[in-house]
Every structure is written in C-alpha cells, then in structure tokens.
mmCIF file with all atom_site columns, C-alpha atoms in Angstrom:
data_model
loop_
_atom_site.group_PDB
_atom_site.id
_atom_site.type_symbol
_atom_site.label_atom_id
_atom_site.label_alt_id
_atom_site.label_comp_id
_atom_site.label_asym_id
_atom_site.label_entity_id
_atom_site.label_seq_id
_atom_site.pdbx_PDB_ins_code
_atom_site.Cartn_x
_atom_site.Cartn_y
_atom_site.Cartn_z
_atom_site.occupancy
_atom_site.B_iso_or_equiv
_atom_site.pdbx_formal_charge
_atom_site.auth_seq_id
_atom_site.auth_comp_id
_atom_site.auth_asym_id
_atom_site.auth_atom_id
_atom_site.pdbx_PDB_model_num
ATOM 1   C CA . MET A 1 1   ? 201.088 26.725  42.689 1.00 64.00 ? 16  MET A CA 1
ATOM 2   C CA . SER A 1 2   ? 198.906 26.048  45.818 1.00 73.00 ? 17  SER A CA 1
ATOM 3   C CA . ARG A 1 3   ? 199.821 23.482  48.426 1.00 77.00 ? 18  ARG A CA 1
ATOM 4   C CA . PRO A 1 4   ? 197.530 20.549  49.059 1.00 74.00 ? 19  PRO A CA 1
ATOM 5   C CA . GLN A 1 5   ? 195.235 21.140  52.066 1.00 77.00 ? 20  GLN A CA 1
ATOM 6   C CA . PRO A 1 6   ? 195.944 19.063  55.104 1.00 78.00 ? 21  PRO A CA 1
ATOM 7   C CA . GLU A 1 7   ? 193.286 16.531  56.166 1.00 76.00 ? 22  GLU A CA 1
ATOM 8   C CA . PRO A 1 8   ? 190.776 17.752  58.642 1.00 84.00 ? 23  PRO A CA 1
ATOM 9   C CA . VAL A 1 9   ? 191.840 16.815  62.138 1.00 85.00 ? 24  VAL A CA 1
ATOM 10  C CA . GLN A 1 10  ? 188.718 14.796  62.880 1.00 87.00 ? 25  GLN A CA 1
ATOM 11  C CA . GLN A 1 11  ? 189.305 12.717  59.698 1.00 86.00 ? 26  GLN A CA 1
ATOM 12  C CA . VAL A 1 12  ? 192.869 11.945  60.899 1.00 84.00 ? 27  VAL A CA 1
ATOM 13  C CA . LYS A 1 13  ? 191.634 10.985  64.320 1.00 89.00 ? 28  LYS A CA 1
ATOM 14  C CA . ASN A 1 14  ? 188.895 8.734   62.891 1.00 89.00 ? 29  ASN A CA 1
ATOM 15  C CA . ARG A 1 15  ? 191.387 6.938   60.623 1.00 88.00 ? 30  ARG A CA 1
ATOM 16  C CA . ARG A 1 16  ? 193.841 6.367   63.495 1.00 91.00 ? 31  ARG A CA 1
ATOM 17  C CA . ASP A 1 17  ? 191.068 5.085   65.841 1.00 93.00 ? 32  ASP A CA 1
ATOM 18  C CA . ALA A 1 18  ? 189.573 2.836   63.234 1.00 92.00 ? 33  ALA A CA 1
ATOM 19  C CA . ALA A 1 19  ? 192.995 1.385   62.464 1.00 93.00 ? 34  ALA A CA 1
ATOM 20  C CA . LEU A 1 20  ? 193.687 0.734   66.176 1.00 95.00 ? 35  LEU A CA 1
ATOM 21  C CA . GLY A 1 21  ? 190.235 -0.740  66.594 1.00 95.00 ? 36  GLY A CA 1
ATOM 22  C CA . ALA A 1 22  ? 190.813 -3.196  63.745 1.00 94.00 ? 37  ALA A CA 1
ATOM 23  C CA . LEU A 1 23  ? 194.284 -4.079  65.085 1.00 95.00 ? 38  LEU A CA 1
ATOM 24  C CA . VAL A 1 24  ? 192.889 -4.852  68.579 1.00 96.00 ? 39  VAL A CA 1
ATOM 25  C CA . ALA A 1 25  ? 189.775 -6.687  67.263 1.00 94.00 ? 40  ALA A CA 1
ATOM 26  C CA . SER A 1 26  ? 192.072 -9.059  65.276 1.00 93.00 ? 41  SER A CA 1
ATOM 27  C CA . VAL A 1 27  ? 193.124 -10.717 68.587 1.00 94.00 ? 42  VAL A CA 1
ATOM 28  C CA . PRO A 1 28  ? 190.087 -12.254 70.296 1.00 94.00 ? 43  PRO A CA 1
ATOM 29  C CA . TYR A 1 29  ? 192.042 -12.914 73.528 1.00 95.00 ? 44  TYR A CA 1
ATOM 30  C CA . ILE A 1 30  ? 192.208 -9.147  74.016 1.00 97.00 ? 45  ILE A CA 1
ATOM 31  C CA . GLN A 1 31  ? 188.369 -8.978  74.248 1.00 95.00 ? 46  GLN A CA 1
ATOM 32  C CA . PHE A 1 32  ? 188.294 -12.046 76.524 1.00 96.00 ? 47  PHE A CA 1
ATOM 33  C CA . LEU A 1 33  ? 190.739 -10.315 78.985 1.00 96.00 ? 48  LEU A CA 1
ATOM 34  C CA . GLY A 1 34  ? 188.865 -6.973  78.747 1.00 97.00 ? 49  GLY A CA 1
ATOM 35  C CA . ILE A 1 35  ? 191.804 -5.033  77.538 1.00 98.00 ? 50  ILE A CA 1
ATOM 36  C CA . THR A 1 36  ? 191.217 -1.667  75.895 1.00 98.00 ? 51  THR A CA 1
ATOM 37  C CA . PHE A 1 37  ? 193.634 0.917   74.409 1.00 98.00 ? 52  PHE A CA 1
ATOM 38  C CA . ASP A 1 38  ? 193.674 4.669   74.672 1.00 97.00 ? 53  ASP A CA 1
ATOM 39  C CA . ARG A 1 39  ? 195.477 6.483   71.864 1.00 95.00 ? 54  ARG A CA 1
ATOM 40  C CA . ARG A 1 40  ? 197.104 9.848   72.079 1.00 93.00 ? 55  ARG A CA 1
ATOM 41  C CA . GLY A 1 41  ? 198.852 10.579  68.727 1.00 86.00 ? 56  GLY A CA 1
ATOM 42  C CA . ASN A 1 42  ? 201.037 7.468   68.232 1.00 88.00 ? 57  ASN A CA 1
ATOM 43  C CA . GLU A 1 43  ? 201.315 6.660   71.929 1.00 94.00 ? 58  GLU A CA 1
ATOM 44  C CA . LEU A 1 44  ? 199.155 3.842   73.387 1.00 97.00 ? 59  LEU A CA 1
ATOM 45  C CA . THR A 1 45  ? 198.110 3.136   76.940 1.00 98.00 ? 60  THR A CA 1
ATOM 46  C CA . ALA A 1 46  ? 196.488 -0.225  77.608 1.00 98.00 ? 61  ALA A CA 1
ATOM 47  C CA . GLN A 1 47  ? 193.909 -0.798  80.314 1.00 98.00 ? 62  GLN A CA 1
ATOM 48  C CA . LEU A 1 48  ? 193.122 -4.100  81.881 1.00 98.00 ? 63  LEU A CA 1
ATOM 49  C CA . ASN A 1 49  ? 189.524 -3.529  82.972 1.00 97.00 ? 64  ASN A CA 1
ATOM 50  C CA . PHE A 1 50  ? 188.905 -5.318  86.214 1.00 95.00 ? 65  PHE A CA 1
ATOM 51  C CA . ASP A 1 51  ? 186.671 -8.385  86.262 1.00 94.00 ? 66  ASP A CA 1
ATOM 52  C CA . ASP A 1 52  ? 186.291 -11.048 88.941 1.00 94.00 ? 67  ASP A CA 1
ATOM 53  C CA . LYS A 1 53  ? 187.534 -13.762 86.437 1.00 94.00 ? 68  LYS A CA 1
ATOM 54  C CA . LEU A 1 54  ? 191.035 -12.130 86.633 1.00 95.00 ? 69  LEU A CA 1
ATOM 55  C CA . ILE A 1 55  ? 191.382 -12.899 90.352 1.00 94.00 ? 70  ILE A CA 1
ATOM 56  C CA . GLY A 1 56  ? 193.883 -15.695 91.052 1.00 92.00 ? 71  GLY A CA 1
ATOM 57  C CA . ASN A 1 57  ? 193.834 -15.644 94.830 1.00 88.00 ? 72  ASN A CA 1
ATOM 58  C CA . PRO A 1 58  ? 190.381 -14.830 96.179 1.00 88.00 ? 73  PRO A CA 1
ATOM 59  C CA . ARG A 1 59  ? 191.598 -14.662 99.802 1.00 89.00 ? 74  ARG A CA 1
ATOM 60  C CA . LEU A 1 60  ? 193.766 -11.583 99.209 1.00 87.00 ? 75  LEU A CA 1
ATOM 61  C CA . PRO A 1 61  ? 192.202 -10.886 96.569 1.00 90.00 ? 76  PRO A CA 1
ATOM 62  C CA . ALA A 1 62  ? 194.937 -10.514 93.974 1.00 93.00 ? 77  ALA A CA 1
ATOM 63  C CA . LEU A 1 63  ? 195.089 -10.479 90.120 1.00 94.00 ? 78  LEU A CA 1
ATOM 64  C CA . HIS A 1 64  ? 196.236 -13.816 88.626 1.00 96.00 ? 79  HIS A CA 1
ATOM 65  C CA . GLY A 1 65  ? 199.884 -13.711 87.520 1.00 95.00 ? 80  GLY A CA 1
ATOM 66  C CA . GLY A 1 66  ? 198.896 -15.247 84.202 1.00 96.00 ? 81  GLY A CA 1
ATOM 67  C CA . ALA A 1 67  ? 196.391 -12.463 83.519 1.00 97.00 ? 82  ALA A CA 1
ATOM 68  C CA . THR A 1 68  ? 199.007 -9.905  84.477 1.00 98.00 ? 83  THR A CA 1
ATOM 69  C CA . ALA A 1 69  ? 201.604 -11.512 82.115 1.00 98.00 ? 84  ALA A CA 1
ATOM 70  C CA . ALA A 1 70  ? 199.073 -11.743 79.283 1.00 98.00 ? 85  ALA A CA 1
ATOM 71  C CA . PHE A 1 71  ? 198.188 -8.071  79.772 1.00 98.00 ? 86  PHE A CA 1
ATOM 72  C CA . LEU A 1 72  ? 201.892 -7.123  79.517 1.00 98.00 ? 87  LEU A CA 1
ATOM 73  C CA . GLU A 1 73  ? 202.465 -9.293  76.484 1.00 98.00 ? 88  GLU A CA 1
ATOM 74  C CA . VAL A 1 74  ? 199.375 -8.053  74.645 1.00 98.00 ? 89  VAL A CA 1
ATOM 75  C CA . THR A 1 75  ? 200.367 -4.430  75.395 1.00 98.00 ? 90  THR A CA 1
ATOM 76  C CA . ALA A 1 76  ? 203.900 -5.026  74.031 1.00 98.00 ? 91  ALA A CA 1
ATOM 77  C CA . MET A 1 77  ? 202.709 -6.824  70.944 1.00 97.00 ? 92  MET A CA 1
ATOM 78  C CA . ILE A 1 78  ? 200.016 -4.346  69.974 1.00 97.00 ? 93  ILE A CA 1
ATOM 79  C CA . THR A 1 79  ? 202.305 -1.348  70.713 1.00 97.00 ? 94  THR A CA 1
ATOM 80  C CA . LEU A 1 80  ? 205.026 -2.864  68.598 1.00 97.00 ? 95  LEU A CA 1
ATOM 81  C CA . HIS A 1 81  ? 202.615 -3.633  65.743 1.00 95.00 ? 96  HIS A CA 1
ATOM 82  C CA . TRP A 1 82  ? 201.131 -0.122  66.014 1.00 95.00 ? 97  TRP A CA 1
ATOM 83  C CA . THR A 1 83  ? 204.586 1.436   65.858 1.00 95.00 ? 98  THR A CA 1
ATOM 84  C CA . VAL A 1 84  ? 205.609 -0.640  62.807 1.00 93.00 ? 99  VAL A CA 1
ATOM 85  C CA . LEU A 1 85  ? 202.326 0.116   60.963 1.00 92.00 ? 100 LEU A CA 1
ATOM 86  C CA . TRP A 1 86  ? 202.170 3.843   61.907 1.00 90.00 ? 101 TRP A CA 1
ATOM 87  C CA . GLU A 1 87  ? 203.661 5.122   58.601 1.00 89.00 ? 102 GLU A CA 1
ATOM 88  C CA . GLN A 1 88  ? 201.362 2.972   56.475 1.00 90.00 ? 103 GLN A CA 1
ATOM 89  C CA . ILE A 1 89  ? 198.324 4.110   58.467 1.00 89.00 ? 104 ILE A CA 1
ATOM 90  C CA . GLU A 1 90  ? 199.328 7.736   58.218 1.00 87.00 ? 105 GLU A CA 1
ATOM 91  C CA . SER A 1 91  ? 200.062 7.516   54.466 1.00 85.00 ? 106 SER A CA 1
ATOM 92  C CA . GLY A 1 92  ? 196.810 5.744   53.743 1.00 83.00 ? 107 GLY A CA 1
ATOM 93  C CA . ALA A 1 93  ? 198.628 2.680   52.421 1.00 88.00 ? 108 ALA A CA 1
ATOM 94  C CA . LEU A 1 94  ? 196.696 0.644   55.102 1.00 88.00 ? 109 LEU A CA 1
ATOM 95  C CA . ASP A 1 95  ? 192.998 1.314   54.856 1.00 89.00 ? 110 ASP A CA 1
ATOM 96  C CA . PRO A 1 96  ? 191.162 0.979   58.227 1.00 89.00 ? 111 PRO A CA 1
ATOM 97  C CA . GLU A 1 97  ? 188.082 -0.439  56.479 1.00 89.00 ? 112 GLU A CA 1
ATOM 98  C CA . GLU A 1 98  ? 190.183 -3.199  54.945 1.00 91.00 ? 113 GLU A CA 1
ATOM 99  C CA . MET A 1 99  ? 191.910 -3.821  58.220 1.00 90.00 ? 114 MET A CA 1
ATOM 100 C CA . ALA A 1 100 ? 188.447 -4.225  59.857 1.00 88.00 ? 115 ALA A CA 1
ATOM 101 C CA . ARG A 1 101 ? 187.721 -6.913  57.246 1.00 89.00 ? 116 ARG A CA 1
ATOM 102 C CA . GLY A 1 102 ? 190.847 -8.797  58.414 1.00 86.00 ? 117 GLY A CA 1
ATOM 103 C CA . LEU A 1 103 ? 193.388 -7.590  55.901 1.00 89.00 ? 118 LEU A CA 1
ATOM 104 C CA . ILE A 1 104 ? 196.052 -6.815  58.633 1.00 89.00 ? 119 ILE A CA 1
ATOM 105 C CA . PRO A 1 105 ? 199.779 -7.629  58.220 1.00 89.00 ? 120 PRO A CA 1
ATOM 106 C CA . ARG A 1 106 ? 200.663 -10.546 60.534 1.00 91.00 ? 121 ARG A CA 1
ATOM 107 C CA . HIS A 1 107 ? 201.165 -9.721  64.174 1.00 93.00 ? 122 HIS A CA 1
ATOM 108 C CA . PRO A 1 108 ? 204.683 -10.024 65.526 1.00 95.00 ? 123 PRO A CA 1
ATOM 109 C CA . LYS A 1 109 ? 205.298 -13.440 67.102 1.00 96.00 ? 124 LYS A CA 1
ATOM 110 C CA . THR A 1 110 ? 206.684 -13.722 70.614 1.00 97.00 ? 125 THR A CA 1
ATOM 111 C CA . ILE A 1 111 ? 210.128 -15.254 70.848 1.00 97.00 ? 126 ILE A CA 1
ATOM 112 C CA . ASP A 1 112 ? 210.558 -14.885 74.622 1.00 98.00 ? 127 ASP A CA 1
ATOM 113 C CA . PHE A 1 113 ? 208.901 -12.795 77.220 1.00 98.00 ? 128 PHE A CA 1
ATOM 114 C CA . SER A 1 114 ? 210.297 -12.279 80.804 1.00 98.00 ? 129 SER A CA 1
ATOM 115 C CA . VAL A 1 115 ? 207.995 -10.797 83.467 1.00 98.00 ? 130 VAL A CA 1
ATOM 116 C CA . ASP A 1 116 ? 209.060 -9.203  86.745 1.00 98.00 ? 131 ASP A CA 1
ATOM 117 C CA . TYR A 1 117 ? 206.188 -9.156  89.274 1.00 97.00 ? 132 TYR A CA 1
ATOM 118 C CA . LEU A 1 118 ? 206.787 -6.266  91.543 1.00 97.00 ? 133 LEU A CA 1
ATOM 119 C CA . ARG A 1 119 ? 203.674 -6.226  93.832 1.00 95.00 ? 134 ARG A CA 1
ATOM 120 C CA . SER A 1 120 ? 200.313 -7.970  94.096 1.00 93.00 ? 135 SER A CA 1
ATOM 121 C CA . GLY A 1 121 ? 197.681 -6.712  91.630 1.00 95.00 ? 136 GLY A CA 1
ATOM 122 C CA . LEU A 1 122 ? 194.693 -5.281  93.579 1.00 94.00 ? 137 LEU A CA 1
ATOM 123 C CA . PRO A 1 123 ? 191.124 -5.960  92.377 1.00 95.00 ? 138 PRO A CA 1
ATOM 124 C CA . ARG A 1 124 ? 190.868 -2.865  90.152 1.00 95.00 ? 139 ARG A CA 1
ATOM 125 C CA . ASP A 1 125 ? 191.853 -1.642  86.756 1.00 97.00 ? 140 ASP A CA 1
ATOM 126 C CA . ALA A 1 126 ? 195.544 -1.757  85.650 1.00 98.00 ? 141 ALA A CA 1
ATOM 127 C CA . TYR A 1 127 ? 197.375 0.272   83.013 1.00 98.00 ? 142 TYR A CA 1
ATOM 128 C CA . ALA A 1 128 ? 200.425 -0.404  80.845 1.00 98.00 ? 143 ALA A CA 1
ATOM 129 C CA . ARG A 1 129 ? 202.637 1.312   78.350 1.00 98.00 ? 144 ARG A CA 1
ATOM 130 C CA . ALA A 1 130 ? 205.321 -0.251  76.197 1.00 98.00 ? 145 ALA A CA 1
ATOM 131 C CA . ARG A 1 131 ? 208.448 1.156   74.597 1.00 97.00 ? 146 ARG A CA 1
ATOM 132 C CA . VAL A 1 132 ? 209.970 -0.348  71.521 1.00 97.00 ? 147 VAL A CA 1
ATOM 133 C CA . TRP A 1 133 ? 213.728 -0.487  72.244 1.00 95.00 ? 148 TRP A CA 1
ATOM 134 C CA . ARG A 1 134 ? 214.734 -1.946  68.915 1.00 94.00 ? 149 ARG A CA 1
ATOM 135 C CA . SER A 1 135 ? 212.801 -2.814  65.820 1.00 90.00 ? 150 SER A CA 1
ATOM 136 C CA . GLY A 1 136 ? 214.401 -4.254  62.691 1.00 90.00 ? 151 GLY A CA 1
ATOM 137 C CA . ARG A 1 137 ? 213.206 -6.232  59.737 1.00 89.00 ? 152 ARG A CA 1
ATOM 138 C CA . ARG A 1 138 ? 213.249 -9.561  61.506 1.00 94.00 ? 153 ARG A CA 1
ATOM 139 C CA . PHE A 1 139 ? 213.537 -8.927  65.242 1.00 95.00 ? 154 PHE A CA 1
ATOM 140 C CA . ALA A 1 140 ? 212.245 -6.436  67.806 1.00 97.00 ? 155 ALA A CA 1
ATOM 141 C CA . SER A 1 141 ? 212.737 -5.859  71.528 1.00 98.00 ? 156 SER A CA 1
ATOM 142 C CA . VAL A 1 142 ? 210.044 -4.188  73.676 1.00 98.00 ? 157 VAL A CA 1
ATOM 143 C CA . HIS A 1 143 ? 209.831 -3.161  77.328 1.00 98.00 ? 158 HIS A CA 1
ATOM 144 C CA . VAL A 1 144 ? 206.513 -2.745  79.086 1.00 98.00 ? 159 VAL A CA 1
ATOM 145 C CA . GLU A 1 145 ? 205.484 -1.394  82.497 1.00 98.00 ? 160 GLU A CA 1
ATOM 146 C CA . ALA A 1 146 ? 202.153 -1.904  84.242 1.00 98.00 ? 161 ALA A CA 1
ATOM 147 C CA . TRP A 1 147 ? 200.685 0.030   87.281 1.00 98.00 ? 162 TRP A CA 1
ATOM 148 C CA . GLN A 1 148 ? 197.364 0.471   89.000 1.00 98.00 ? 163 GLN A CA 1
ATOM 149 C CA . ASP A 1 149 ? 196.779 3.640   91.038 1.00 95.00 ? 164 ASP A CA 1
ATOM 150 C CA . ASN A 1 150 ? 200.243 5.246   90.852 1.00 96.00 ? 165 ASN A CA 1
ATOM 151 C CA . LYS A 1 151 ? 202.445 5.069   87.852 1.00 96.00 ? 166 LYS A CA 1
ATOM 152 C CA . GLU A 1 152 ? 205.497 5.387   90.088 1.00 96.00 ? 167 GLU A CA 1
ATOM 153 C CA . LYS A 1 153 ? 204.582 2.115   91.887 1.00 97.00 ? 168 LYS A CA 1
ATOM 154 C CA . LEU A 1 154 ? 204.773 -0.519  89.190 1.00 98.00 ? 169 LEU A CA 1
ATOM 155 C CA . LEU A 1 155 ? 202.688 -3.648  89.404 1.00 97.00 ? 170 LEU A CA 1
ATOM 156 C CA . ALA A 1 156 ? 204.943 -5.485  86.979 1.00 98.00 ? 171 ALA A CA 1
ATOM 157 C CA . GLN A 1 157 ? 207.288 -4.982  84.112 1.00 98.00 ? 172 GLN A CA 1
ATOM 158 C CA . ALA A 1 158 ? 208.419 -7.148  81.280 1.00 98.00 ? 173 ALA A CA 1
ATOM 159 C CA . THR A 1 159 ? 210.852 -7.398  78.325 1.00 98.00 ? 174 THR A CA 1
ATOM 160 C CA . GLY A 1 160 ? 209.963 -9.305  75.195 1.00 98.00 ? 175 GLY A CA 1
ATOM 161 C CA . HIS A 1 161 ? 211.526 -10.166 72.032 1.00 98.00 ? 176 HIS A CA 1
ATOM 162 C CA . PHE A 1 162 ? 209.494 -10.628 68.902 1.00 98.00 ? 177 PHE A CA 1
ATOM 163 C CA . LEU A 1 163 ? 209.894 -12.097 65.411 1.00 97.00 ? 178 LEU A CA 1
ATOM 164 C CA . MET A 1 164 ? 208.644 -9.621  62.896 1.00 94.00 ? 179 MET A CA 1
ATOM 165 C CA . SER A 1 165 ? 206.418 -10.670 59.995 1.00 82.00 ? 180 SER A CA 1
ATOM 166 C CA . GLU A 1 166 ? 207.443 -10.347 56.332 1.00 66.00 ? 181 GLU A CA 1
ATOM 167 C CA . GLY A 1 167 ? 204.504 -8.052  55.718 1.00 52.00 ? 182 GLY A CA 1
ATOM 168 C CA . GLU A 1 168 ? 202.090 -10.824 54.607 1.00 45.00 ? 183 GLU A CA 1
ATOM 169 C CA . ALA A 1 169 ? 198.438 -10.521 55.651 1.00 45.00 ? 184 ALA A CA 1
ATOM 170 C CA . ALA A 1 170 ? 197.102 -12.588 58.530 1.00 43.00 ? 185 ALA A CA 1
#
C-alpha cells in the first residue's frame, strides 16, 4: 500500500501565509498602526513600521508609549492566537479562504497587560516576538519583547494574561 504524498511545499507556505493574513486583517487596529508579521514556520516576528503618527515626543523624537504598548499587545495576542490555531490550520480544519471571509475563531481577550519600558523608542522600525508561557482552555500567559536595531537592547517587554475563546467564530 502506498503512502499519501505530502503536500507540495509551496502549497503549505501559501496556506500558512493566507491564514496569517486573514488573522491579521481581522483586527483593523493592526493596519492603523502599520504592524506587519513575518512568518518562519510557526514562529512570528512582528514589525511596527515607522510612521510620524507614532511619535509621542517630537522634541526627542521618541515613539509614543501607547503605540509601543499597543504593538506589544497586538504581537502577544496574534502570536497566541496563531499558536492555538496552528494545528487546525495545518490539518486543513480551518480554511484560509473562509478565514479571509471573517470565519475566524474569536481572538483571545486581554485580562491584563503589564509593560516595562526599557529605553526610548527611536524614529525607526521596531520588532517584537512573543512566547506563550502557558495556554489552557480558558487562560493563557504570554511574554513579549521588542527591540529596534539590536535584539540584545530591548526597547520594551511585557507580560499579558488572556481569556481564551470557547472556539466560537467572531
């Protein structure tokens, strides 16, 4: 008996990219802030693309703390949701075309989010990665770190706790 042939690699990449695109597009605030995501396998890196509207103190100039916090929270939430949905995306249980039409399980809801500002954000792009520390049926804990030019010199870090959805569509 012959084994089923694995999917062509480009088909797998296209499905993953389409699913991530639908997930990101389902939150309009992400587009407003200019945040994009780069995917390597199941790992996500978020990028806050610099824009003058993100400046909080024009004399320095420095990124606004609210924009930085929002960037960290969005990164944590999308990474958490991506991690939770990964198996369904891989198995085909979640169709990227249906996700693009808005049939996405509800996003996790923030319970609390604590930000540590470690240095002023310069007027340039910023990057962030999140790690899911714990994810259960009802609750998840996520840590996220952001940097600009050097990953060893963090701009900010945060820890968030999220209420997980019961699987219903948004």
